[in-house]
PDB file of C-alpha atoms in Angstrom:
ATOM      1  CA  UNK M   1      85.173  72.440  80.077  1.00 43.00           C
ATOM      2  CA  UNK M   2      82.173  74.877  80.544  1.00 46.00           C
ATOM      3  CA  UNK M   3      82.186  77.451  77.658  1.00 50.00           C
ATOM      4  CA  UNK M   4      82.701  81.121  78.614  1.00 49.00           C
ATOM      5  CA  UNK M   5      79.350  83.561  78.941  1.00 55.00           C
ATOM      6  CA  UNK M   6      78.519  84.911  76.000  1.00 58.00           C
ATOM      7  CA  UNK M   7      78.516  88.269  77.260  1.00 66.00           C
ATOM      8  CA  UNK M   8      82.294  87.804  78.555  1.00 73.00           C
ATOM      9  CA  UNK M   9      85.026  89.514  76.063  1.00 78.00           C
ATOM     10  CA  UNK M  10      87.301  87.512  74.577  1.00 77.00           C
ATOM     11  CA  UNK M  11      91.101  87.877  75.980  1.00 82.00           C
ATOM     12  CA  UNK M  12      94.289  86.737  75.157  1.00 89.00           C
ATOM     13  CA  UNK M  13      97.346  85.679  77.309  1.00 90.00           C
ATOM     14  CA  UNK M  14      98.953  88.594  77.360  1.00 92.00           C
ATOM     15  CA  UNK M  15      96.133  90.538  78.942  1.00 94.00           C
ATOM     16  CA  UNK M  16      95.746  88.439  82.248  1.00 93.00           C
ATOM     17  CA  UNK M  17      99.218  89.765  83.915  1.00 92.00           C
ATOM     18  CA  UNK M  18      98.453  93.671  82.610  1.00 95.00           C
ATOM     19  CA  UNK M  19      95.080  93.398  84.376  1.00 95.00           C
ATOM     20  CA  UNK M  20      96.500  91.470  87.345  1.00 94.00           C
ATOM     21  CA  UNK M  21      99.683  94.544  87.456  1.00 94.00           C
ATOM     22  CA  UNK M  22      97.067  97.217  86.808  1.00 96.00           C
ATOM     23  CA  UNK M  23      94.463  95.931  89.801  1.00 96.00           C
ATOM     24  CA  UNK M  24      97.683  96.111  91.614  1.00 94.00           C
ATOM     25  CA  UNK M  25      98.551  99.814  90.328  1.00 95.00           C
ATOM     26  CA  UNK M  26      94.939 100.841  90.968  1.00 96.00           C
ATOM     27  CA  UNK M  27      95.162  99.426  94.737  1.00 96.00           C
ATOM     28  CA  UNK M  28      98.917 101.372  95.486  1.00 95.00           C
ATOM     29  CA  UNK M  29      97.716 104.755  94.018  1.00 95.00           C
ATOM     30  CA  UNK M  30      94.982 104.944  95.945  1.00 97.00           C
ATOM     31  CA  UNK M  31      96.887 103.723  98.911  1.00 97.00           C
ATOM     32  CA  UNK M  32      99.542 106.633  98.232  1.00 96.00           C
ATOM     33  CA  UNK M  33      96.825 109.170  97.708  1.00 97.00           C
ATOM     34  CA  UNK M  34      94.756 108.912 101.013  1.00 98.00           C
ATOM     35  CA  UNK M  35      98.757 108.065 102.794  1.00 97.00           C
ATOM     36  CA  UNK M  36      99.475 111.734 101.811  1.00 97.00           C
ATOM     37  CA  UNK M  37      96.333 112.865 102.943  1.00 98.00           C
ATOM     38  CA  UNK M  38      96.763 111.272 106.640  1.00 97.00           C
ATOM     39  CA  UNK M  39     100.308 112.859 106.640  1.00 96.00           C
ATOM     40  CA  UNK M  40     102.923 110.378 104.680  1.00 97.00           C
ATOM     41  CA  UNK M  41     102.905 112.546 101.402  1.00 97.00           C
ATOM     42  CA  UNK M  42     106.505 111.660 101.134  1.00 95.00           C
ATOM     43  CA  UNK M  43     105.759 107.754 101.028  1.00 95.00           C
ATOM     44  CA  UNK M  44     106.423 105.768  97.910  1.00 93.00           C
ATOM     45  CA  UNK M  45     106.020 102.117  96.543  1.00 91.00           C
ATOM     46  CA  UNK M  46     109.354 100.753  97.015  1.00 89.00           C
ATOM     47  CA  UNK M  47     109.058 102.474 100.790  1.00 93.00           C
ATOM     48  CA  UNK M  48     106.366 100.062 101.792  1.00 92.00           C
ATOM     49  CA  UNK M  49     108.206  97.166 100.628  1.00 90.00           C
ATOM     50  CA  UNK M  50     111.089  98.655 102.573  1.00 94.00           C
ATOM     51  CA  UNK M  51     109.253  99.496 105.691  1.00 96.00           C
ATOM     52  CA  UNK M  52     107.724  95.762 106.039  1.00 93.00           C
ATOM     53  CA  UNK M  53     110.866  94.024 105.124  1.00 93.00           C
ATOM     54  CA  UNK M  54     112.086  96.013 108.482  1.00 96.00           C
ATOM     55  CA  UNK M  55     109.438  94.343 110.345  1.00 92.00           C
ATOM     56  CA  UNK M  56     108.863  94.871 114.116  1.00 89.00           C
ATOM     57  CA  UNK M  57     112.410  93.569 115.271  1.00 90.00           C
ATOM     58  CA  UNK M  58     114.318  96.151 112.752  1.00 94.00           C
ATOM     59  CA  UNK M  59     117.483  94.423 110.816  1.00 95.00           C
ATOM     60  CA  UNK M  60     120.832  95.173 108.858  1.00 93.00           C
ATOM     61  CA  UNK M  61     120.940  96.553 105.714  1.00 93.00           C
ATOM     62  CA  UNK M  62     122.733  93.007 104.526  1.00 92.00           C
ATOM     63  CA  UNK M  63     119.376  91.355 105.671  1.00 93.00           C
ATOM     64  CA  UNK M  64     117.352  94.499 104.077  1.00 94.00           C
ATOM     65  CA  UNK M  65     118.494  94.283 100.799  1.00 93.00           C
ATOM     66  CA  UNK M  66     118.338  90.168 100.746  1.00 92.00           C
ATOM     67  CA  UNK M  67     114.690  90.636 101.846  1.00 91.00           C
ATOM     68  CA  UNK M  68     114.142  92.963  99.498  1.00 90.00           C
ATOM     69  CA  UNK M  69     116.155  91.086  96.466  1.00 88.00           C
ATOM     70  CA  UNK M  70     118.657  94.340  96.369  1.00 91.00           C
ATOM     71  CA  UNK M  71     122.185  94.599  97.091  1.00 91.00           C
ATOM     72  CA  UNK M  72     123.389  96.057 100.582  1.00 91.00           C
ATOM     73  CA  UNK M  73     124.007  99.276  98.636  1.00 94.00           C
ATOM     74  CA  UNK M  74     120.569  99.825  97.261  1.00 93.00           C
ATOM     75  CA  UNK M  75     119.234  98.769 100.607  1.00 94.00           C
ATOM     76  CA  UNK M  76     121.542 101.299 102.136  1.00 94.00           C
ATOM     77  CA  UNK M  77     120.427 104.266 100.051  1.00 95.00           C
ATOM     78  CA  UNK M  78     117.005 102.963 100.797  1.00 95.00           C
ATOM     79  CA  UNK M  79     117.339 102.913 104.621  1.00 96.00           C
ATOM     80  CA  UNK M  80     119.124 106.520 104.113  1.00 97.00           C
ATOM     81  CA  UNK M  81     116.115 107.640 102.557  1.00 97.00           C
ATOM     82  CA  UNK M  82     113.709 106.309 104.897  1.00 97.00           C
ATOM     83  CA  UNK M  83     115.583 108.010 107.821  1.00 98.00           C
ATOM     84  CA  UNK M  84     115.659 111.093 106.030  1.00 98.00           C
ATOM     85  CA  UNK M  85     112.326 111.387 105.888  1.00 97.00           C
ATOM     86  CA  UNK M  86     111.959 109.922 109.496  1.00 98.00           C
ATOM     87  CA  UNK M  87     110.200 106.853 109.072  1.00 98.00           C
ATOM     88  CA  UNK M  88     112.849 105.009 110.505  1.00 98.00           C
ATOM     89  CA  UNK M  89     116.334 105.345 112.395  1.00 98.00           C
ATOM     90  CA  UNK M  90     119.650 103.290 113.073  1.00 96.00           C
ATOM     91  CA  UNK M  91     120.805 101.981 116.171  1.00 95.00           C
ATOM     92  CA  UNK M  92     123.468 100.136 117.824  1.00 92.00           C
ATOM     93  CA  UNK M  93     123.191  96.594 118.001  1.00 87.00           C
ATOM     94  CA  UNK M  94     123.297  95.390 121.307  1.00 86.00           C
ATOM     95  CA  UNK M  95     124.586  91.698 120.473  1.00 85.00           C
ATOM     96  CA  UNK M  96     127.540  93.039 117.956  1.00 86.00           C
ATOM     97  CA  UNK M  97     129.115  97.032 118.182  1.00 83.00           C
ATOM     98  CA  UNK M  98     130.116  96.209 114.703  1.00 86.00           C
ATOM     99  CA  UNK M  99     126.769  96.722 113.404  1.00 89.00           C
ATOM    100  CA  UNK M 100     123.991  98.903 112.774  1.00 93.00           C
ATOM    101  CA  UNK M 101     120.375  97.827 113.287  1.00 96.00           C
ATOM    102  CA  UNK M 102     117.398  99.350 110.700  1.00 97.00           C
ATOM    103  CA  UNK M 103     114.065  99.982 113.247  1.00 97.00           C
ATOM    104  CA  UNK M 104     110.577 101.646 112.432  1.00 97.00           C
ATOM    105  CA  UNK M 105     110.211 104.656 114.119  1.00 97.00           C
ATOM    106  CA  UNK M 106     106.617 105.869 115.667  1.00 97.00           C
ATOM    107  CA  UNK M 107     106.158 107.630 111.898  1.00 97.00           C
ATOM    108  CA  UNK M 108     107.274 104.752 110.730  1.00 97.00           C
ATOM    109  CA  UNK M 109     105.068 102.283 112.332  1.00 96.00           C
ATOM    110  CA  UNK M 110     101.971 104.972 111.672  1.00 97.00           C
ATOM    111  CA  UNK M 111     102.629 104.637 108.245  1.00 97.00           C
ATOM    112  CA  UNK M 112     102.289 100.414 108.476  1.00 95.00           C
ATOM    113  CA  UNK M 113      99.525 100.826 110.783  1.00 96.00           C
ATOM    114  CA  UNK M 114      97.464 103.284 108.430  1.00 97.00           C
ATOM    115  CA  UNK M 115      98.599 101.395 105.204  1.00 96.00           C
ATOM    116  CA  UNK M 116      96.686  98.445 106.524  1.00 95.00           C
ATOM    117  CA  UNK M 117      93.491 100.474 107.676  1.00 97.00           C
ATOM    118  CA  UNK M 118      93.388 102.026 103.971  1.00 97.00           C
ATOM    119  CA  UNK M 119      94.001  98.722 102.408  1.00 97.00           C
ATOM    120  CA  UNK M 120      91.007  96.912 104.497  1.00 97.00           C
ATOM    121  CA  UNK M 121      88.678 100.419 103.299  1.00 98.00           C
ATOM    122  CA  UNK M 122      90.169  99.565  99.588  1.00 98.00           C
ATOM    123  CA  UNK M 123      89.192  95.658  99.742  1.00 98.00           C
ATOM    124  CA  UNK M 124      85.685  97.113 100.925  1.00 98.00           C
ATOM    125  CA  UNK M 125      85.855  99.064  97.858  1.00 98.00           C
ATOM    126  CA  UNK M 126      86.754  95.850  95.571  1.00 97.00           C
ATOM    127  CA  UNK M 127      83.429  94.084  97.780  1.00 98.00           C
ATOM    128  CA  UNK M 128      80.949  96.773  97.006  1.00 98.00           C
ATOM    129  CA  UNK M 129      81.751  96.732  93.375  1.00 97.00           C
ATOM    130  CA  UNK M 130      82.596  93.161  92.436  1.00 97.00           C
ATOM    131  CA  UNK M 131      80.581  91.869  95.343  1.00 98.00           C
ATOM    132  CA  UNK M 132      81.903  89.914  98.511  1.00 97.00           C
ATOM    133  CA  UNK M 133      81.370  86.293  96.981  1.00 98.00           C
ATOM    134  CA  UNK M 134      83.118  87.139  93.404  1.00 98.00           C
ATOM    135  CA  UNK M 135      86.026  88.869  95.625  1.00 97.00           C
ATOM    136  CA  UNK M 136      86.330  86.359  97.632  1.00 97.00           C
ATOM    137  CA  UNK M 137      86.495  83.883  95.077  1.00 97.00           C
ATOM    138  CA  UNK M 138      88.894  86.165  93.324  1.00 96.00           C
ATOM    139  CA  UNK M 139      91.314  85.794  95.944  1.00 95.00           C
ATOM    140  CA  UNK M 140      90.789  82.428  96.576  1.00 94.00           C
ATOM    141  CA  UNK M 141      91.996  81.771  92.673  1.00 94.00           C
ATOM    142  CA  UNK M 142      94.480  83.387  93.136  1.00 92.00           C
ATOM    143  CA  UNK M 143      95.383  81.655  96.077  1.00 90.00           C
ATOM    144  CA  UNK M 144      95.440  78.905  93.975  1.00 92.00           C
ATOM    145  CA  UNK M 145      97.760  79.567  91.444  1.00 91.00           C
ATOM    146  CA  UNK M 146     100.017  81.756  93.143  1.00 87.00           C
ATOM    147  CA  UNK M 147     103.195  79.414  94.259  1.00 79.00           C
ATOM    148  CA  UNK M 148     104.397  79.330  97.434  1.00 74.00           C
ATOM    149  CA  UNK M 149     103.944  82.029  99.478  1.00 67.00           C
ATOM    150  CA  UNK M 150     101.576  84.966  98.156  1.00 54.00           C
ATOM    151  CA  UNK M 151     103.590  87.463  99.888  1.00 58.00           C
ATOM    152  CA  UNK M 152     107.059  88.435  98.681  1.00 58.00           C
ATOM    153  CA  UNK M 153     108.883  91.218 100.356  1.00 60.00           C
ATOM    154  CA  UNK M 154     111.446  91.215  97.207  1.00 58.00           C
ATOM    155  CA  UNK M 155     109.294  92.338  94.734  1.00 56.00           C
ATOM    156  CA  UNK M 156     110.187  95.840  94.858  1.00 53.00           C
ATOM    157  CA  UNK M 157     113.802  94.228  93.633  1.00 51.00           C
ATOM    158  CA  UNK M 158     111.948  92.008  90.955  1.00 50.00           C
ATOM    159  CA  UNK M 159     110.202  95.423  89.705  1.00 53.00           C
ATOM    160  CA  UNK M 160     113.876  97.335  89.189  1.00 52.00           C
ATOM    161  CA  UNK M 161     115.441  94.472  87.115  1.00 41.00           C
TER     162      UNK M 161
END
């Protein structure tokens, strides 16, 4: 095993997953910032994870809160929040009168649709200052020890206990 470079800090354990959460951090608060800029002041974390575990077909609030690792309750409150502040609405479903269907509305779907525009301008960000190979390699690591699948709607539910 190749020895580290000798200008490269020692680290322990413990400091791999703060710098991992705080890259994270780093990328959402920016995200947020420039969102409420563009009109989506109102936006939060847990809304993001909300608003792309209602995907493009819309769903229940059961199916909501299991995508999101929440009860029906929390997902509920959630859902009542995001129609409050418009980003999406409940409808009728067509196949069963008996339930209510979660879907984006236009606000909603501007939000996804600008939240992916900032995040490719943020990656950019992460190239010009790490460089495009070391990035890249970054996330291909990562790729490689992350099991299963990288992306996990329910970690908004992992976050709140």
């Amino acid at each position: 095993m190749a020895d580290a470079p000798q200008d490269r800090q020692a680290t322990h354990g413990f400091e791999l997953p703060l710098l991992l959460f705080a890259g994270f951090r780093s990328l959402i608060d920016q995200l947020h910032a420039e969102l409420a800029v563009q009109g989506h002041p109102d936006l939060r974390p847990a809304h993001g994870f909300a608003l792309q575990a209602v995907g493009t077909a819309g769903t229940t609030a059961g199916e909501l809160g299991r995508r999101l690792g929440v009860s029906k309750q929390a997902a509920g409150k959630t859902a009542d929040r995001l129609e409050a502040l418009g980003y999406v609405e409940r409808t009728d479903d067509p196949a069963d009168a008996r339930r209510r269907i979660i879907r984006l509305t236009p606000h909603g779907v501007d939000a996804l649709v600008r939240s992916a525009a900032v995040f490719e301008e943020l990656r950019a960000s992460w190239a010009e200052s790490l460089g495009a190979e070391r990035l890249g390699d970054l996330e291909d690591a990562l790729r490689t020890v992350v099991p299963g699948p990288a992306f996990r709607l329910d970690a908004a539910g992992w976050f709140g206990g």
